Structures are given as C-alpha cells and as structure tokens.
Short mmCIF file of C-alpha atoms and ligand atoms in Angstrom, two decimals:
data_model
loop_
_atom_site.label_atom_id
_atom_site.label_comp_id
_atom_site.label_asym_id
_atom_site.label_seq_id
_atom_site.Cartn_x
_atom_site.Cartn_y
_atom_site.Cartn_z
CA UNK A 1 -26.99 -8.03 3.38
CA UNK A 2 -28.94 -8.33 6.20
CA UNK A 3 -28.23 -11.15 8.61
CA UNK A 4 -30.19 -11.83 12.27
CA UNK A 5 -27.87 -14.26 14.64
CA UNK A 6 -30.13 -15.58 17.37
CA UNK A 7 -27.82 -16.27 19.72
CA UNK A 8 -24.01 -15.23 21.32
CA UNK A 9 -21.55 -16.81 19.73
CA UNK A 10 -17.73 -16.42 19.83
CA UNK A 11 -16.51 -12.71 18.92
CA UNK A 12 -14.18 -14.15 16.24
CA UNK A 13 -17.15 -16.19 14.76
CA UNK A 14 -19.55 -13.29 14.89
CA UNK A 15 -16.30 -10.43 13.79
CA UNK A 16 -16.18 -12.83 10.54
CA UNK A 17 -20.05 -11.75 9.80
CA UNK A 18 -20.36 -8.42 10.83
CA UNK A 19 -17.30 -7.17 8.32
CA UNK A 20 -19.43 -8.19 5.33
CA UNK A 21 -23.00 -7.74 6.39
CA UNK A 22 -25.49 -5.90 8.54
CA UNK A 23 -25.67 -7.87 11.47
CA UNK A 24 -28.40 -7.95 14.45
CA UNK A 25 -27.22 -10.35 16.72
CA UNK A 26 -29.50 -11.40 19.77
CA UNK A 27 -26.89 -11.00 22.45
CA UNK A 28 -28.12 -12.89 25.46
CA UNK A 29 -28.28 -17.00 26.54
CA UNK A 30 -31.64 -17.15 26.77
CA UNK A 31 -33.70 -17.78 23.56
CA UNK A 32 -35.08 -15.24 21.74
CA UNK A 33 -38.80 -14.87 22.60
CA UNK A 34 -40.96 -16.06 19.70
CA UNK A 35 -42.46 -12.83 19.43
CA UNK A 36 -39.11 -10.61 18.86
CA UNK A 37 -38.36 -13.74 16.81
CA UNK A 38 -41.16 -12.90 14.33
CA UNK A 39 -40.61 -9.50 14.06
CA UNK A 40 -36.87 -9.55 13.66
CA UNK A 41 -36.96 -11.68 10.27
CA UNK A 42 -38.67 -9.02 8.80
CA UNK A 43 -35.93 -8.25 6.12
CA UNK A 44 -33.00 -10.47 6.86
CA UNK A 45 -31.35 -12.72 3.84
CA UNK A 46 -29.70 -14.96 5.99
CA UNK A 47 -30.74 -16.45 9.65
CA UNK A 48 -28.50 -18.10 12.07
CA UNK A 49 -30.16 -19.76 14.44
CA UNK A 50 -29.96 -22.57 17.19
CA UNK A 51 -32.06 -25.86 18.41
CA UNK A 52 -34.34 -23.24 20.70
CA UNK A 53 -35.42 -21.51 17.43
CA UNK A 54 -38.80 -22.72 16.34
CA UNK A 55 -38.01 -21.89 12.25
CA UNK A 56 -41.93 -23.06 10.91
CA UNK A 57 -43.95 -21.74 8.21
CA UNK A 58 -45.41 -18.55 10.04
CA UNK A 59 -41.63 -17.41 10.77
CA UNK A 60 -41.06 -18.52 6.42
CA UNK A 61 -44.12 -16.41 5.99
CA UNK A 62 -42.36 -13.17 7.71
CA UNK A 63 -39.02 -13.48 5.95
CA UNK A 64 -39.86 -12.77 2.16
CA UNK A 65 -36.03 -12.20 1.89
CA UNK A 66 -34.39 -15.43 3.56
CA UNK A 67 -31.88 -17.14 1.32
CA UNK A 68 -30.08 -19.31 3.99
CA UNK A 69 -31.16 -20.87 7.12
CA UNK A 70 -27.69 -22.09 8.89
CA UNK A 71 -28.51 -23.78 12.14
CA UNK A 72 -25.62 -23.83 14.96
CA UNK A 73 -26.17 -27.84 15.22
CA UNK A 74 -26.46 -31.20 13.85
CA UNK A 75 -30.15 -31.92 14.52
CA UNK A 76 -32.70 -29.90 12.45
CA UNK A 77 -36.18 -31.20 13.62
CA UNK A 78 -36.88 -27.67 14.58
CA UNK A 79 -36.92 -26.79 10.75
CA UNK A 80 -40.05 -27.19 8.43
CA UNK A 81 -37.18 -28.34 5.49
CA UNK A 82 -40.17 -28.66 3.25
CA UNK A 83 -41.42 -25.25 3.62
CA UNK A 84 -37.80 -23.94 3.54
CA UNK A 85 -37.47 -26.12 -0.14
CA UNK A 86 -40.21 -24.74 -1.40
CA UNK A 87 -38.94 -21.43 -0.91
CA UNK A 88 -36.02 -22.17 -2.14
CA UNK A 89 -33.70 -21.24 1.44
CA UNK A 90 -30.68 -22.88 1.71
CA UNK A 91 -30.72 -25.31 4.97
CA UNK A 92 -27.35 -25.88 6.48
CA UNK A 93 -26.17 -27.64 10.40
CA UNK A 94 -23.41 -28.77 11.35
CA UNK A 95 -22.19 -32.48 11.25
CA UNK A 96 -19.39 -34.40 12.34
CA UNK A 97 -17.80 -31.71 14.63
CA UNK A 98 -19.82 -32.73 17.42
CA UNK A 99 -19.81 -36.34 17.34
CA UNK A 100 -16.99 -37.24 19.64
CA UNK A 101 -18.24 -34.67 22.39
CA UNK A 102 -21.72 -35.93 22.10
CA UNK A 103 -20.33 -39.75 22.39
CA UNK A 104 -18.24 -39.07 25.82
CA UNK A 105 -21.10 -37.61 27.54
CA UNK A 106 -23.02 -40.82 26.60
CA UNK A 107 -20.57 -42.20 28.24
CA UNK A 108 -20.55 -39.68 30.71
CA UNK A 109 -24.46 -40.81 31.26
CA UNK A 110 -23.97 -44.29 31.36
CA UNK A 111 -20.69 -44.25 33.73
CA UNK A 112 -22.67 -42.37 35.93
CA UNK A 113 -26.03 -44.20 35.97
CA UNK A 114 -24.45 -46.98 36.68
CA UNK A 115 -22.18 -46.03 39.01
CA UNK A 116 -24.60 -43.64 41.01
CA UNK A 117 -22.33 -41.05 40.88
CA UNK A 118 -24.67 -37.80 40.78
CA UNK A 119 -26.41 -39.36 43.63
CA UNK A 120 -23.54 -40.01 45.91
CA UNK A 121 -22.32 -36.73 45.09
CA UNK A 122 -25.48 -35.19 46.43
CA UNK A 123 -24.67 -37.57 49.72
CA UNK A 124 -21.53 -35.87 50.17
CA UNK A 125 -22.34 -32.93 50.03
CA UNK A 126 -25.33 -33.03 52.40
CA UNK A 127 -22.98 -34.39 54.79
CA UNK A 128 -23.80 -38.06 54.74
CA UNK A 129 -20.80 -39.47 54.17
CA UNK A 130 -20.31 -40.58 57.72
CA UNK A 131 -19.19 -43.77 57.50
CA UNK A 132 -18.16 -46.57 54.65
CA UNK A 133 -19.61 -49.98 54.24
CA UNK A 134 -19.33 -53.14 52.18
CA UNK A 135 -22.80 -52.82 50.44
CA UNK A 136 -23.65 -49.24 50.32
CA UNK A 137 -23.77 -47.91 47.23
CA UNK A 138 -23.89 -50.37 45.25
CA UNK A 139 -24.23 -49.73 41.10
CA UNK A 140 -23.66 -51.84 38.16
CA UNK A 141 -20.64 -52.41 36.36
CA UNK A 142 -20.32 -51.06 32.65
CA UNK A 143 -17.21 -53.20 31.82
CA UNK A 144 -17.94 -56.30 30.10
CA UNK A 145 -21.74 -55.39 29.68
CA UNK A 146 -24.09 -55.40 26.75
CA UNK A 147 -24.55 -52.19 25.31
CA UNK A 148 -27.32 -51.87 23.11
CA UNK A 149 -27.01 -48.88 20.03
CA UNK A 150 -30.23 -47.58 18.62
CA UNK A 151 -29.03 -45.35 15.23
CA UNK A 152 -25.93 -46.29 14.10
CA UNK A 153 -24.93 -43.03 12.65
CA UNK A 154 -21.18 -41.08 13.32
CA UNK A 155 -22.40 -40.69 16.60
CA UNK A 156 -23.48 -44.13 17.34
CA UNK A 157 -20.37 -45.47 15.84
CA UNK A 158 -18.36 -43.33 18.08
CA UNK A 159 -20.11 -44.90 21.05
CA UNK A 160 -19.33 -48.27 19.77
CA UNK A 161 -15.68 -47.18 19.48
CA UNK A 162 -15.70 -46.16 23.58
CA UNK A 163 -17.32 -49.19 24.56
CA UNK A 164 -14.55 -51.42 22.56
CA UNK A 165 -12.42 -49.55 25.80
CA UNK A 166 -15.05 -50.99 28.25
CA UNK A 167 -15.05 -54.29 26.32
CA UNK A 168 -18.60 -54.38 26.21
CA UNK A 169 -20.48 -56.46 23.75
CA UNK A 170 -22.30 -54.07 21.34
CA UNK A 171 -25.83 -54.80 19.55
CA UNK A 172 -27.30 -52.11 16.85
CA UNK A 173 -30.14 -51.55 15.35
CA UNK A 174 -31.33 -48.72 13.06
CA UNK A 175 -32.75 -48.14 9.37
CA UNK A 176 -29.93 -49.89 7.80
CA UNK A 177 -27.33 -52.38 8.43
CA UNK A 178 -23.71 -51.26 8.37
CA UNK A 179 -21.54 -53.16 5.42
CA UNK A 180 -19.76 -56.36 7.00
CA UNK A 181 -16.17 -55.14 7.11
CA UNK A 182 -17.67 -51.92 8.93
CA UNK A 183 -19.34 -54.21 11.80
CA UNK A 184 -16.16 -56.57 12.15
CA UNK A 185 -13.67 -53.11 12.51
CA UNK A 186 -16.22 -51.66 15.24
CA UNK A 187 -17.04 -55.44 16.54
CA UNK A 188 -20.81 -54.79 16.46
CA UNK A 189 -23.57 -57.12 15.81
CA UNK A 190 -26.96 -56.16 14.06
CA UNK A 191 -30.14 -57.00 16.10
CA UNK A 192 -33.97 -56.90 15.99
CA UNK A 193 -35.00 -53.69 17.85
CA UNK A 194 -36.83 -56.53 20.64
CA UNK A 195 -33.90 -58.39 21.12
CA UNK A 196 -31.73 -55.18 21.50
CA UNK A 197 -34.23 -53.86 23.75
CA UNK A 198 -34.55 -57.68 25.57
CA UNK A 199 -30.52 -58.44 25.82
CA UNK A 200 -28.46 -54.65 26.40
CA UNK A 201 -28.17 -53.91 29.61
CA UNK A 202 -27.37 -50.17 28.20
CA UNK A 203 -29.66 -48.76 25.73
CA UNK A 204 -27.85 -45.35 24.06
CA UNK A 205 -30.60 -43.64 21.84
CA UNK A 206 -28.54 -42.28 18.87
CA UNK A 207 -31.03 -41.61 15.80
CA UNK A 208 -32.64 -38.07 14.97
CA UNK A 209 -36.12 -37.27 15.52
CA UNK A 210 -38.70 -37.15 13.29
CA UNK A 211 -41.99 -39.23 12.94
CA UNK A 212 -40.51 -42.77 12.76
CA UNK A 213 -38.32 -42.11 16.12
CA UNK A 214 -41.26 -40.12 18.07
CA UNK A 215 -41.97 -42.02 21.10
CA UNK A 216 -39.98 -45.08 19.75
CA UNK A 217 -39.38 -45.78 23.37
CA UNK A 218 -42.50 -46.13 25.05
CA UNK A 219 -44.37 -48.33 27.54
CA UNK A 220 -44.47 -51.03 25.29
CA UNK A 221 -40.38 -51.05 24.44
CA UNK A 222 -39.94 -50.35 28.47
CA UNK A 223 -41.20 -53.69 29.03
CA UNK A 224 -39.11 -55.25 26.75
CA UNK A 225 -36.15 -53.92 28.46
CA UNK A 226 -34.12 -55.86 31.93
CA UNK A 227 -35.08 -54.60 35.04
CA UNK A 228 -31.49 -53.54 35.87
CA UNK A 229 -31.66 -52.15 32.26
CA UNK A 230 -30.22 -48.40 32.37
CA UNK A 231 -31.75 -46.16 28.93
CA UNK A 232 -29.17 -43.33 27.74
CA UNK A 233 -30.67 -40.50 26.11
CA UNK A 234 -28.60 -37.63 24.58
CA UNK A 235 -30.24 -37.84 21.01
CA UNK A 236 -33.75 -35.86 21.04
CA UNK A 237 -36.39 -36.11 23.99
CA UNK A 238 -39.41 -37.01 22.22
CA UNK A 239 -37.87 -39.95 21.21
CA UNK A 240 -39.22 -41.00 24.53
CA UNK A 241 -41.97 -41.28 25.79
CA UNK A 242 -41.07 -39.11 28.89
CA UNK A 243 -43.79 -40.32 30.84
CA UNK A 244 -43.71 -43.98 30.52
CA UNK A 245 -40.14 -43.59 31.45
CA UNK A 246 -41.23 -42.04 34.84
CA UNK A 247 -43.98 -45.14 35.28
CA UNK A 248 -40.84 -47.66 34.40
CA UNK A 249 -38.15 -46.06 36.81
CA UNK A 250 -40.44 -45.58 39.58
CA UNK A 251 -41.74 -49.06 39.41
CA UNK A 252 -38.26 -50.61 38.79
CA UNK A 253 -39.16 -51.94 35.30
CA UNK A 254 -36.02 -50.72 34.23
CA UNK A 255 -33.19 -49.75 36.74
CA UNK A 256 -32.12 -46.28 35.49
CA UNK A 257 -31.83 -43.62 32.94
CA UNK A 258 -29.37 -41.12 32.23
CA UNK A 259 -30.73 -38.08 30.05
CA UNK A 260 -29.05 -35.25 28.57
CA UNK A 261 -32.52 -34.02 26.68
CA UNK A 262 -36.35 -33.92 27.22
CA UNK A 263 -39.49 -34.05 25.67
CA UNK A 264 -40.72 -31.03 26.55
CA UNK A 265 -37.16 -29.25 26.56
CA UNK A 266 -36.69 -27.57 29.15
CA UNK A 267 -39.39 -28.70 30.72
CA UNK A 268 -38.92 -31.99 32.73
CA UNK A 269 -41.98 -34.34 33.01
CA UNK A 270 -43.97 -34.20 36.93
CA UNK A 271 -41.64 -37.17 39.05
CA UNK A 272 -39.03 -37.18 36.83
CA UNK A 273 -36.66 -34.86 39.32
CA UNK A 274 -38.39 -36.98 41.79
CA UNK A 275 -36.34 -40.10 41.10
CA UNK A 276 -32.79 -40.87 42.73
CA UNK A 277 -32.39 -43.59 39.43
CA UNK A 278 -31.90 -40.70 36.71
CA UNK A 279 -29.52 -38.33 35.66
CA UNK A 280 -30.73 -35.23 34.46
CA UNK A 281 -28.75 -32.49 31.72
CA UNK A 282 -29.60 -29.50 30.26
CA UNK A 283 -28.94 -30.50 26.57
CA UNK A 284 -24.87 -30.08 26.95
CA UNK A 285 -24.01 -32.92 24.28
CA UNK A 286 -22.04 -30.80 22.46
CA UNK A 287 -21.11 -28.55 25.20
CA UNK A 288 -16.98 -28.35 25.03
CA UNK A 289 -15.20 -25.33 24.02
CA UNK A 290 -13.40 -27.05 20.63
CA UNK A 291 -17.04 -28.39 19.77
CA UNK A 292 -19.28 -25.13 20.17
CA UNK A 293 -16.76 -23.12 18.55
CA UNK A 294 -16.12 -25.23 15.68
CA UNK A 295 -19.85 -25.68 15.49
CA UNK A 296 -20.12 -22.03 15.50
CA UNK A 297 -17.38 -21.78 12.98
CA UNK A 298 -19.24 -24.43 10.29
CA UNK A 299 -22.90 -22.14 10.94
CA UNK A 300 -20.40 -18.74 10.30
CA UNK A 301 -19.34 -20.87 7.21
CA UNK A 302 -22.64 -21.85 5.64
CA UNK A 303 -24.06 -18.85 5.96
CA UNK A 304 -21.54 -16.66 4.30
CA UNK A 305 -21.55 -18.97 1.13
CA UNK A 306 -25.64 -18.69 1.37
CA UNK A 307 -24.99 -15.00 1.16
CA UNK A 308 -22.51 -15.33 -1.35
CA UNK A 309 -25.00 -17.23 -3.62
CA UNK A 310 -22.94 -20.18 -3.46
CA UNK A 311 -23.99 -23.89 -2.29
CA UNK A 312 -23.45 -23.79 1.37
CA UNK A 313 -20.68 -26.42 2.47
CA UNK A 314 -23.69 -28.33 4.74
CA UNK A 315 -26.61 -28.36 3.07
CA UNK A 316 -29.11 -30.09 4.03
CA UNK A 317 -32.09 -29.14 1.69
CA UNK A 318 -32.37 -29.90 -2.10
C1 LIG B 401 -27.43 -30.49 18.00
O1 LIG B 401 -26.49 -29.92 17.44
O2 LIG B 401 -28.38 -30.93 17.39
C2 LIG B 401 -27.35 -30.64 19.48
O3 LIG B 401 -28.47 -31.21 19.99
C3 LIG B 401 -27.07 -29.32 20.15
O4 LIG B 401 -25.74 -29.09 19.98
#
C-alpha cells in the first residue's frame, strides 16, 4: 500500500514500513509545506504524521484512499476526528510513552522559573558574573510550595508524583475528580478552579486542547492568580491566552511563566521574548531519545495494523 510519513523518524522505525509498503517519507525537520502536503495524499492508504500537520477536511477531501491516520504524539487537536469518523479512517497517537518526559520538563520549567536559571545563565555568559552578593539573584523556592494541577490526566499525575519529592502541597482541578484512594496515594486535594488559581503558587497546565480549555487562562484567571504566582505551560498554547500573559508578566500580576508551547506555535506573541520573567521552549516535552523513539515506534505500530485492516492498538476514533 501506499503510505506518506511526514516527517524523519528513526531508520529502524521507518525500515519496519518500507519492507511492507510503498513509502514516501518527507525527509527533512522542517514541516512539510501545506501545499506539498495536499498534493502528496493524493493516493496514500495510510498517513503518518506529526503535531505540525494540519490533517482538516480539505486534506480528507484529497485522500479518497486514507484508511489510517497515526499521529507521532499524544495530543490530536490538529485532527478534524469527526471528519476522519465519518470517513471511516482509523485515528491513532500515542499515549503513555511520553508522560514521564513531558512531567520532568514541567519540572524542568518550574525549577527554572523559579530559580532564574535561564536568566543567570544568559549573565554568565555575557560576562557579568563579576562579583557575588547576598541578594542578587534572588528566586523563589519550589520546596514546600503549593503547586496547583490543572488536568489531572497520566501526565498531571506524574507531576503530582515529582512534587511529592519537593514536598509541595498539591491542589487539582479538572473535568472529574480522581476516586479517594487515588488522591490519598498521590496526596492531592481537589479544588475549585478560583481557589487553585487564588492559593498555588505554581500553576502546571496539564489538560488537552479543545474548546472547553481554549483560552482557559486568560486576563480574568491572571488576576486570580498571586503576584509571585509562576504559570507552567507544556500542555497546548492556546490554552492561554498568550497575550494577557504578556500584560500580567510585564505588569507583575503574576511573577513568572515557564512555557514549553505557544499559541501561535512557533510564533511567539510581540513582548513575550521581551521579558527576563519567562522561559521560552520550542515544544520539546517529549523530546528524549527513549520517548521520541518509542513514540515513533507506537505511530510505526498503529499504522501497520490500519494497513493490515486490523483495529489499530491506539485508536482514538470510533
Ligand atoms: C504531543 O505528543 O502531543 C506532544 O505535544 C509532542 O510530542
């Protein structure tokens, strides 16, 4: 069959596809353009694609023969799933695999928020570290803080299992309240999303995105929030409201943000580079070499059972 791979992947990964089907594989880091995109679906039965793959109803439209859709990654809010169901495509990503990579570079984020650590390497390097003083550089310490979990998914609950290391306190709040024996094991406490936002002094965004968690942080939630508050973001960037976010930090509504994804992706919003008070990643969540691979490994997976007629492992589609 005919298979189009949008995106280098490990050899292995890719060697597993190209032994059993016709392969075109877009060979380069930087997305395909939407154009090539298009035209490449022409006659392909399955697609593997990534996050920077817009996968709508015009590209549905030009792919008559698409049986399987398997995404390289958890989140799918790239994907019309409706359009795909009604089409009857398989839908696959990959879940679970990335979950512990994605919760240390939250951590990652909110060590180094707090701790200014970005911005006193930038210091260093510029050659200002000339002398050392009692009250320069000053952060905030994690340990012993409030940390505030918005989704309490596998990847939120992996956060909450770091922070028991930190012994910080640890408020949730999400769709649905975790069963008691699950909050006393992760020692967790269920809050109102205002006094989560009013008590953490770390808010980690940890929920998909879709149109219930578009712009769920905004002015109005900013306000809520201390003003030595630090907001962690490594879930989806519209989940913010990118600009308010620039209003809060550069009025000192909140104190800082660490951000590992962006509204506009990878487009950063005007000021936002501007501030000393965020952190700024290019999307690298799930950026270890165990995690991609495996990742890469679960997409190789789905899609070969797609092919095969079978029901792919991860399906995320009726
Ligand atoms: C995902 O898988 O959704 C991440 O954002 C990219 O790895």
């Amino acid at each position: 069959m005919k298979v189009l791979v949008t995106a280098r992947l490990p050899e292995e990964v890719l060697g597993r596809i190209t032994r059993c089907h016709q392969v075109q594989i877009h060979g380069e880091d930087l997305p395909m353009k939407r154009q090539t995109l298009l035209e490449s679906v022409a006659e392909v039965d399955g697609l593997l694609c990534t996050i920077t793959d817009r996968i709508d109803r015009e590209l549905l439209d030009r792919a008559p023969r698409l049986k399987i859709i398997a995404n390289n990654g958890v989140g799918f809010d790239h994907i019309d799933l409706e359009e795909a169901d009604v089409r009857a495509i398989w839908v696959t990503n990959t879940p679970g695999v990335l979950t512990r990579a994605t919760a240390d570079l939250t951590f990652a984020l909110i060590l180094a928020s707090a701790r200014r650590v970005v911005e006193g390497d930038r210091m260093v390097r510029a050659g200002g570290f000339t002398f050392w003083a009692p009250l320069k550089f000053l952060g905030t310490e994690v340990s012993g803080k409030t940390l505030g979990i918005v989704g309490m998914g596998r990847i939120g609950r992996a956060v909450a299992k770091r922070a028991a290391g930190f012994e910080m306190r640890v408020l949730y709040g999400g769709r649905s309240r975790l069963a008691p024996e699950a909050e006393r094991e992760l020692n967790v406490s269920f809050a109102s999303f205002d006094d989560l936002l009013s008590e953490s002094d770390f808010v980690s965004l940890h929920v998909p995105l879709g149109p219930q968690t578009r712009h769920l942080i905004g002015a109005r939630e900013l306000s809520k929030m201390k003003p030595s508050a630090v907001l962690i973001n490594t879930a989806r960037g519209p989940v913010v409201d990118e600009k308010a976010l620039v209003e809060a930090l550069r009025s000192g509504s909140i104190g800082a943000a660490g951000l590992d994804v962006f509204e506009n992706e990878p487009q950063l919003c005007p000021g936002l580079a501007d501030l000393d008070n965020v952190v700024l990643l290019p999307h690298m969540g799930s950026a270890t070499i165990e995690t991609r691979t495996r990742m890469a490994e679960m997409a190789c997976e789905n899609l070969l059972a797609g092919l095969a007629g079978k029901r792919p492992p991860n399906c995320i589609n009726r």
